[in-house]
PDB file of C-alpha atoms in Angstrom:
ATOM      1  CA  THR X   1       4.573  -6.700 -34.500  1.00  0.00           C
ATOM      2  CA  MET X   2       3.176  -9.867 -32.925  1.00  0.00           C
ATOM      3  CA  LEU X   3       6.514 -10.499 -31.197  1.00  0.00           C
ATOM      4  CA  ILE X   4       6.514  -6.966 -29.764  1.00  0.00           C
ATOM      5  CA  TRP X   5       3.011  -7.340 -28.337  1.00  0.00           C
ATOM      6  CA  CYS X   6       3.895 -10.740 -26.875  1.00  0.00           C
ATOM      7  CA  LEU X   7       6.897  -9.209 -25.131  1.00  0.00           C
ATOM      8  CA  ILE X   8       4.754  -6.345 -23.820  1.00  0.00           C
ATOM      9  CA  PHE X   9       2.115  -8.732 -22.539  1.00  0.00           C
ATOM     10  CA  SER X  10       4.768 -10.876 -20.856  1.00  0.00           C
ATOM     11  CA  PHE X  11       6.402  -7.842 -19.244  1.00  0.00           C
ATOM     12  CA  VAL X  12       3.125  -6.376 -17.994  1.00  0.00           C
ATOM     13  CA  SER X  13       2.103  -9.755 -16.581  1.00  0.00           C
ATOM     14  CA  SER X  14       5.446 -10.097 -14.805  1.00  0.00           C
ATOM     15  CA  VAL X  15       5.065  -6.762 -12.977  1.00  0.00           C
ATOM     16  CA  GLN X  16       1.399  -7.280 -12.092  1.00  0.00           C
ATOM     17  CA  LEU X  17       2.232  -8.854  -8.744  1.00  0.00           C
ATOM     18  CA  GLU X  18       4.446  -5.866  -7.874  1.00  0.00           C
ATOM     19  CA  LEU X  19       1.791  -3.231  -8.562  1.00  0.00           C
ATOM     20  CA  PRO X  20      -0.582  -1.913  -5.876  1.00  0.00           C
ATOM     21  CA  ASN X  21      -4.228  -2.944  -5.999  1.00  0.00           C
ATOM     22  CA  CYS X  22      -5.315   0.482  -7.208  1.00  0.00           C
ATOM     23  CA  PHE X  23      -3.389   0.017 -10.483  1.00  0.00           C
ATOM     24  CA  SER X  24      -5.286  -1.557 -13.392  1.00  0.00           C
ATOM     25  CA  ILE X  25      -3.620  -3.737 -16.040  1.00  0.00           C
ATOM     26  CA  ASN X  26      -4.573  -3.339 -19.709  1.00  0.00           C
ATOM     27  CA  ILE X  27      -6.837  -0.403 -18.866  1.00  0.00           C
ATOM     28  CA  ALA X  28      -6.385   3.180 -20.036  1.00  0.00           C
ATOM     29  CA  TYR X  29      -8.291   6.249 -18.903  1.00  0.00           C
ATOM     30  CA  ASP X  30      -8.250   7.656 -22.414  1.00  0.00           C
ATOM     31  CA  LEU X  31     -11.799   8.977 -22.403  1.00  0.00           C
ATOM     32  CA  GLY X  32     -11.168  11.501 -19.668  1.00  0.00           C
ATOM     33  CA  HIS X  33      -9.960  15.018 -20.277  1.00  0.00           C
ATOM     34  CA  SER X  34      -6.346  14.985 -21.450  1.00  0.00           C
ATOM     35  CA  ILE X  35      -3.983  17.033 -19.291  1.00  0.00           C
ATOM     36  CA  ALA X  36      -0.481  16.274 -20.586  1.00  0.00           C
ATOM     37  CA  SER X  37       1.849  13.484 -21.651  1.00  0.00           C
ATOM     38  CA  LYS X  38       5.564  12.754 -21.457  1.00  0.00           C
ATOM     39  CA  SER X  39       8.007   9.840 -21.278  1.00  0.00           C
ATOM     40  CA  THR X  40       8.542   8.285 -17.828  1.00  0.00           C
ATOM     41  CA  THR X  41      10.399   5.231 -16.567  1.00  0.00           C
ATOM     42  CA  GLY X  42       7.271   3.393 -15.427  1.00  0.00           C
ATOM     43  CA  PRO X  43       3.792   3.607 -13.863  1.00  0.00           C
ATOM     44  CA  PHE X  44       5.101   4.727 -10.463  1.00  0.00           C
ATOM     45  CA  ASP X  45       6.886   7.729 -11.965  1.00  0.00           C
ATOM     46  CA  CYS X  46       3.767   8.371 -14.025  1.00  0.00           C
ATOM     47  CA  GLN X  47       1.629   8.438 -10.879  1.00  0.00           C
ATOM     48  CA  GLU X  48       4.123  10.719  -9.105  1.00  0.00           C
ATOM     49  CA  TRP X  49       3.916  13.157 -12.003  1.00  0.00           C
ATOM     50  CA  CYS X  50       0.105  13.069 -11.788  1.00  0.00           C
ATOM     51  CA  GLN X  51       0.363  13.958  -8.087  1.00  0.00           C
ATOM     52  CA  MET X  52       2.337  17.089  -8.971  1.00  0.00           C
ATOM     53  CA  VAL X  53      -0.271  18.295 -11.468  1.00  0.00           C
ATOM     54  CA  ARG X  54      -3.328  19.787  -9.757  1.00  0.00           C
ATOM     55  CA  ARG X  55      -5.805  19.037 -12.525  1.00  0.00           C
ATOM     56  CA  CYS X  56      -4.741  15.393 -12.945  1.00  0.00           C
ATOM     57  CA  SER X  57      -7.060  12.793 -11.396  1.00  0.00           C
ATOM     58  CA  HIS X  58      -5.804   9.597 -13.134  1.00  0.00           C
ATOM     59  CA  PHE X  59      -2.852   8.409 -15.175  1.00  0.00           C
ATOM     60  CA  ALA X  60      -2.246   5.837 -17.920  1.00  0.00           C
ATOM     61  CA  PHE X  61       1.226   4.458 -18.690  1.00  0.00           C
ATOM     62  CA  ASN X  62       1.975   2.751 -22.016  1.00  0.00           C
ATOM     63  CA  TYR X  63       4.712   0.120 -21.724  1.00  0.00           C
ATOM     64  CA  SER X  64       5.281  -0.059 -25.500  1.00  0.00           C
ATOM     65  CA  THR X  65       6.155   3.624 -25.838  1.00  0.00           C
ATOM     66  CA  GLY X  66       7.105   4.555 -22.275  1.00  0.00           C
ATOM     67  CA  MET X  67       4.633   7.416 -22.455  1.00  0.00           C
ATOM     68  CA  CYS X  68       2.699   8.650 -19.431  1.00  0.00           C
ATOM     69  CA  PHE X  69      -0.705  10.237 -20.033  1.00  0.00           C
ATOM     70  CA  LEU X  70      -2.378  12.416 -17.418  1.00  0.00           C
ATOM     71  CA  ARG X  71      -6.162  12.464 -17.397  1.00  0.00           C
ATOM     72  CA  GLN X  72      -8.987  14.294 -15.725  1.00  0.00           C
ATOM     73  CA  GLY X  73     -11.455  11.443 -15.781  1.00  0.00           C
ATOM     74  CA  ASP X  74     -11.887   7.775 -14.902  1.00  0.00           C
ATOM     75  CA  ARG X  75     -13.801   6.463 -17.909  1.00  0.00           C
ATOM     76  CA  GLN X  76     -12.112   3.138 -18.549  1.00  0.00           C
ATOM     77  CA  GLU X  77     -11.130   1.765 -21.911  1.00  0.00           C
ATOM     78  CA  ALA X  78      -9.533  -1.657 -22.428  1.00  0.00           C
ATOM     79  CA  LYS X  79      -6.073  -1.234 -23.978  1.00  0.00           C
ATOM     80  CA  THR X  80      -3.373  -3.873 -24.032  1.00  0.00           C
ATOM     81  CA  GLY X  81      -0.003  -2.735 -22.732  1.00  0.00           C
ATOM     82  CA  TYR X  82      -1.313  -0.006 -20.430  1.00  0.00           C
ATOM     83  CA  VAL X  83      -1.144   0.300 -16.650  1.00  0.00           C
ATOM     84  CA  SER X  84      -3.440   2.934 -15.172  1.00  0.00           C
ATOM     85  CA  GLY X  85      -4.455   4.193 -11.786  1.00  0.00           C
ATOM     86  CA  PRO X  86      -5.709   7.107  -9.665  1.00  0.00           C
ATOM     87  CA  LYS X  87      -3.725  10.121  -8.537  1.00  0.00           C
ATOM     88  CA  TYR X  88      -3.437   8.606  -5.065  1.00  0.00           C
ATOM     89  CA  CYS X  89      -3.992   5.026  -3.991  1.00  0.00           C
ATOM     90  CA  PRO X  90      -6.354   4.706  -0.989  1.00  0.00           C
ATOM     91  CA  SER X  91      -3.650   2.965   1.056  1.00  0.00           C
ATOM     92  CA  SER X  92      -0.980   5.569   0.320  1.00  0.00           C
ATOM     93  CA  GLY X  93       0.462   6.840   3.587  1.00  0.00           C
ATOM     94  CA  ALA X  94       1.244  10.175   1.972  1.00  0.00           C
ATOM     95  CA  VAL X  95      -2.411  11.101   1.734  1.00  0.00           C
ATOM     96  CA  GLN X  96      -3.863   9.380   4.791  1.00  0.00           C
ATOM     97  CA  GLN X  97      -5.782  11.863   6.898  1.00  0.00           C
ATOM     98  CA  PHE X  98      -8.749  11.811   9.200  1.00  0.00           C
ATOM     99  CA  ARG X  99     -12.024  12.549   7.480  1.00  0.00           C
ATOM    100  CA  ALA X 100     -15.212  13.288   9.318  1.00  0.00           C
ATOM    101  CA  LYS X 101     -18.349  11.299   8.632  1.00  0.00           C
ATOM    102  CA  PRO X 102     -20.575  12.872   5.969  1.00  0.00           C
ATOM    103  CA  MET X 103     -23.062  15.414   7.314  1.00  0.00           C
ATOM    104  CA  CYS X 104     -26.432  14.903   5.630  1.00  0.00           C
ATOM    105  CA  LYS X 105     -29.996  16.134   5.703  1.00  0.00           C
ATOM    106  CA  ASP X 106     -32.621  15.047   3.232  1.00  0.00           C
ATOM    107  CA  ASN X 107     -30.772  14.561  -0.069  1.00  0.00           C
ATOM    108  CA  VAL X 108     -27.902  16.980   0.645  1.00  0.00           C
ATOM    109  CA  CYS X 109     -24.565  16.022   2.218  1.00  0.00           C
ATOM    110  CA  ILE X 110     -21.117  17.475   2.718  1.00  0.00           C
ATOM    111  CA  GLU X 111     -18.219  15.026   2.821  1.00  0.00           C
ATOM    112  CA  GLY X 112     -14.454  14.760   2.573  1.00  0.00           C
ATOM    113  CA  GLY X 113     -13.571  17.384   5.164  1.00  0.00           C
ATOM    114  CA  ALA X 114     -11.523  16.868   8.303  1.00  0.00           C
ATOM    115  CA  GLU X 115     -14.419  18.300  10.328  1.00  0.00           C
ATOM    116  CA  ALA X 116     -18.166  17.731  10.106  1.00  0.00           C
ATOM    117  CA  TYR X 117     -18.829  21.366   9.150  1.00  0.00           C
ATOM    118  CA  GLU X 118     -16.846  21.264   5.883  1.00  0.00           C
ATOM    119  CA  GLY X 119     -16.721  19.229   2.708  1.00  0.00           C
ATOM    120  CA  ASN X 120     -17.671  18.840  -0.928  1.00  0.00           C
ATOM    121  CA  VAL X 121     -21.410  19.208  -1.535  1.00  0.00           C
ATOM    122  CA  ILE X 122     -23.239  16.035  -2.563  1.00  0.00           C
ATOM    123  CA  VAL X 123     -26.851  15.999  -3.777  1.00  0.00           C
ATOM    124  CA  ASP X 124     -28.649  12.708  -4.429  1.00  0.00           C
ATOM    125  CA  GLY X 125     -25.343  10.884  -4.087  1.00  0.00           C
ATOM    126  CA  LYS X 126     -23.574  12.972  -6.745  1.00  0.00           C
ATOM    127  CA  PRO X 127     -21.380  16.083  -6.437  1.00  0.00           C
ATOM    128  CA  VAL X 128     -22.332  19.627  -7.381  1.00  0.00           C
ATOM    129  CA  CYS X 129     -20.220  21.374 -10.035  1.00  0.00           C
ATOM    130  CA  ASP X 130     -18.503  24.599  -9.001  1.00  0.00           C
ATOM    131  CA  ASP X 131     -19.528  26.671 -12.046  1.00  0.00           C
ATOM    132  CA  HIS X 132     -20.909  29.970 -10.636  1.00  0.00           C
ATOM    133  CA  TRP X 133     -20.648  28.548  -7.087  1.00  0.00           C
ATOM    134  CA  GLY X 134     -20.465  31.271  -4.458  1.00  0.00           C
ATOM    135  CA  LEU X 135     -21.191  32.323  -0.888  1.00  0.00           C
ATOM    136  CA  GLU X 136     -24.967  32.570  -1.421  1.00  0.00           C
ATOM    137  CA  ASP X 137     -25.100  28.951  -2.577  1.00  0.00           C
ATOM    138  CA  ALA X 138     -22.901  27.777   0.297  1.00  0.00           C
ATOM    139  CA  ALA X 139     -25.118  29.648   2.768  1.00  0.00           C
ATOM    140  CA  VAL X 140     -28.159  27.687   1.611  1.00  0.00           C
ATOM    141  CA  VAL X 141     -26.332  24.376   2.065  1.00  0.00           C
ATOM    142  CA  CYS X 142     -25.133  25.281   5.555  1.00  0.00           C
ATOM    143  CA  ARG X 143     -28.602  26.442   6.577  1.00  0.00           C
ATOM    144  CA  GLN X 144     -30.164  23.277   5.191  1.00  0.00           C
ATOM    145  CA  LEU X 145     -27.748  21.162   7.233  1.00  0.00           C
ATOM    146  CA  GLY X 146     -28.592  23.047  10.410  1.00  0.00           C
ATOM    147  CA  PHE X 147     -25.518  25.263  10.795  1.00  0.00           C
ATOM    148  CA  PRO X 148     -25.933  28.859  12.016  1.00  0.00           C
ATOM    149  CA  GLY X 149     -24.010  30.372   9.102  1.00  0.00           C
ATOM    150  CA  VAL X 150     -21.333  29.998   6.445  1.00  0.00           C
ATOM    151  CA  VAL X 151     -17.622  30.806   6.594  1.00  0.00           C
ATOM    152  CA  ARG X 152     -16.781  30.410   2.904  1.00  0.00           C
ATOM    153  CA  SER X 153     -17.575  28.579  -0.295  1.00  0.00           C
ATOM    154  CA  THR X 154     -14.959  26.356  -1.948  1.00  0.00           C
ATOM    155  CA  VAL X 155     -14.304  25.237  -5.521  1.00  0.00           C
ATOM    156  CA  GLU X 156     -12.035  22.837  -7.426  1.00  0.00           C
ATOM    157  CA  SER X 157     -12.858  19.793  -5.256  1.00  0.00           C
ATOM    158  CA  SER X 158     -11.123  21.267  -2.216  1.00  0.00           C
ATOM    159  CA  PHE X 159     -12.000  18.244  -0.075  1.00  0.00           C
ATOM    160  CA  GLY X 160     -10.907  15.517  -2.464  1.00  0.00           C
ATOM    161  CA  THR X 161     -11.504  14.445  -6.041  1.00  0.00           C
ATOM    162  CA  VAL X 162     -15.163  13.759  -6.789  1.00  0.00           C
ATOM    163  CA  SER X 163     -17.034  11.734  -9.367  1.00  0.00           C
ATOM    164  CA  ALA X 164     -17.352  13.255 -12.833  1.00  0.00           C
ATOM    165  CA  GLU X 165     -21.065  12.438 -12.763  1.00  0.00           C
ATOM    166  CA  TYR X 166     -22.675  15.570 -11.307  1.00  0.00           C
ATOM    167  CA  SER X 167     -26.158  16.222  -9.944  1.00  0.00           C
ATOM    168  CA  MET X 168     -26.160  20.005 -10.432  1.00  0.00           C
ATOM    169  CA  ASP X 169     -24.285  22.642 -12.400  1.00  0.00           C
ATOM    170  CA  LYS X 170     -24.410  26.450 -12.562  1.00  0.00           C
ATOM    171  CA  VAL X 171     -26.260  26.761  -9.261  1.00  0.00           C
ATOM    172  CA  ARG X 172     -27.548  30.260  -8.555  1.00  0.00           C
ATOM    173  CA  CYS X 173     -29.107  30.877  -5.155  1.00  0.00           C
ATOM    174  CA  TYR X 174     -30.378  34.144  -3.741  1.00  0.00           C
ATOM    175  CA  GLY X 175     -29.215  32.957  -0.327  1.00  0.00           C
ATOM    176  CA  ASN X 176     -32.588  32.879   1.411  1.00  0.00           C
ATOM    177  CA  GLU X 177     -33.726  29.479   0.104  1.00  0.00           C
ATOM    178  CA  THR X 178     -34.311  26.677   2.595  1.00  0.00           C
ATOM    179  CA  SER X 179     -33.116  23.947   0.221  1.00  0.00           C
ATOM    180  CA  LEU X 180     -30.473  23.815  -2.502  1.00  0.00           C
ATOM    181  CA  ASN X 181     -33.063  22.184  -4.757  1.00  0.00           C
ATOM    182  CA  ASP X 182     -35.031  25.448  -4.658  1.00  0.00           C
ATOM    183  CA  CYS X 183     -32.163  27.325  -6.301  1.00  0.00           C
ATOM    184  CA  TYR X 184     -31.846  27.680 -10.043  1.00  0.00           C
ATOM    185  CA  HIS X 185     -29.540  25.008 -11.436  1.00  0.00           C
ATOM    186  CA  GLU X 186     -28.898  22.942 -14.527  1.00  0.00           C
ATOM    187  CA  LYS X 187     -28.816  19.156 -14.700  1.00  0.00           C
ATOM    188  CA  LEU X 188     -26.501  18.884 -17.692  1.00  0.00           C
ATOM    189  CA  ASP X 189     -22.846  19.635 -17.049  1.00  0.00           C
ATOM    190  CA  ALA X 190     -19.421  19.687 -18.663  1.00  0.00           C
ATOM    191  CA  CYS X 191     -17.457  19.283 -15.445  1.00  0.00           C
ATOM    192  CA  TYR X 192     -14.560  17.067 -14.439  1.00  0.00           C
ATOM    193  CA  HIS X 193     -13.308  15.501 -11.215  1.00  0.00           C
ATOM    194  CA  ASN X 194     -11.608  18.607  -9.870  1.00  0.00           C
ATOM    195  CA  GLU X 195     -14.636  20.905 -10.187  1.00  0.00           C
ATOM    196  CA  GLY X 196     -16.584  19.921  -7.094  1.00  0.00           C
ATOM    197  CA  ALA X 197     -18.313  22.672  -5.107  1.00  0.00           C
ATOM    198  CA  GLY X 198     -17.857  22.753  -1.352  1.00  0.00           C
ATOM    199  CA  VAL X 199     -18.577  24.665   1.832  1.00  0.00           C
ATOM    200  CA  VAL X 200     -17.107  25.547   5.190  1.00  0.00           C
ATOM    201  CA  CYS X 201     -19.999  26.204   7.552  1.00  0.00           C
ATOM    202  CA  ALA X 202     -19.982  28.292  10.712  1.00  0.00           C
ATOM    203  CA  THR X 203     -20.432  26.476  14.014  1.00  0.00           C
ATOM    204  CA  THR X 204     -21.357  29.481  16.149  1.00  0.00           C
ATOM    205  CA  SER X 205     -23.683  32.408  15.553  1.00  0.00           C
ATOM    206  CA  VAL X 206     -22.205  35.856  15.101  1.00  0.00           C
ATOM    207  CA  GLY X 207     -23.136  38.071  18.040  1.00  0.00           C
ATOM    208  CA  LEU X 208     -24.456  41.588  17.409  1.00  0.00           C
ATOM    209  CA  LEU X 209     -24.102  44.622  19.610  1.00  0.00           C
ATOM    210  CA  TYR X 210     -27.357  45.949  21.060  1.00  0.00           C
ATOM    211  CA  SER X 211     -26.894  49.187  19.092  1.00  0.00           C
ATOM    212  CA  CYS X 212     -27.008  47.239  15.815  1.00  0.00           C
ATOM    213  CA  PHE X 213     -30.712  46.637  16.293  1.00  0.00           C
ATOM    214  CA  SER X 214     -31.455  50.382  16.150  1.00  0.00           C
ATOM    215  CA  GLU X 215     -33.221  51.712  13.065  1.00  0.00           C
ATOM    216  CA  ASP X 216     -30.889  52.741  10.215  1.00  0.00           C
ATOM    217  CA  GLU X 217     -27.857  51.477  12.143  1.00  0.00           C
ATOM    218  CA  ILE X 218     -25.180  49.773  10.020  1.00  0.00           C
ATOM    219  CA  CYS X 219     -22.792  47.312  11.642  1.00  0.00           C
ATOM    220  CA  LEU X 220     -19.987  44.937  10.702  1.00  0.00           C
ATOM    221  CA  ALA X 221     -20.030  41.526  12.363  1.00  0.00           C
ATOM    222  CA  GLY X 222     -17.838  38.450  12.261  1.00  0.00           C
ATOM    223  CA  GLY X 223     -14.644  40.130  11.043  1.00  0.00           C
ATOM    224  CA  ASN X 224     -11.118  39.814  12.412  1.00  0.00           C
ATOM    225  CA  SER X 225     -10.866  43.573  12.999  1.00  0.00           C
ATOM    226  CA  PRO X 226     -13.207  46.510  13.692  1.00  0.00           C
ATOM    227  CA  GLY X 227     -13.068  47.448  10.002  1.00  0.00           C
ATOM    228  CA  SER X 228     -14.050  44.059   8.576  1.00  0.00           C
ATOM    229  CA  GLY X 229     -17.048  41.735   8.708  1.00  0.00           C
ATOM    230  CA  ASN X 230     -20.441  40.976   7.282  1.00  0.00           C
ATOM    231  CA  VAL X 231     -22.684  44.041   6.840  1.00  0.00           C
TER     232      VAL X 231
END
């Protein structure tokens, strides 16, 4: 047994210089949510498999068994013989894309989107979980950030994987609140990295016909056709 571990340690040490900086030696993400496991030829194949699985955020490869473990968390645990890393390395050309600067007001931000009007919702530096997240909640965020309206709400960390340490869960807004903090929400959560709530805010106000201001008049506005739109 000692000889086997010595060989593993020697092998892992020999490949350390060939691994990207985002890979961690003798670290396993075993405390995150388990997604799946299978045998792969090495950590690079393990990472590629993680990239094909939507719910995977991190991987851990065991050199002694050749097993690849997919995880939905980044809680580190020291384990000899493992090489672990994120779904994508920051320097990976395959995922390089322009990201707008975070849009913030008070303690609420949206970040990760290609444009300033979209992104995952961040409150007090932590993401918001997407449990019960809907258009009413997104509307409050967009209004709080100074946008004239909301296009849609997003779930499942649409603008990039977020931290598993959340600020809010099960948010329920009426839609007329001026701050997300005014909406009902829970502090405790059971959410993982791919459950971040997000928004796509409107950048222009929806124009209304003059007749829409008449008493008892019902109109549709903002739709792509005469038969669609907000009531």
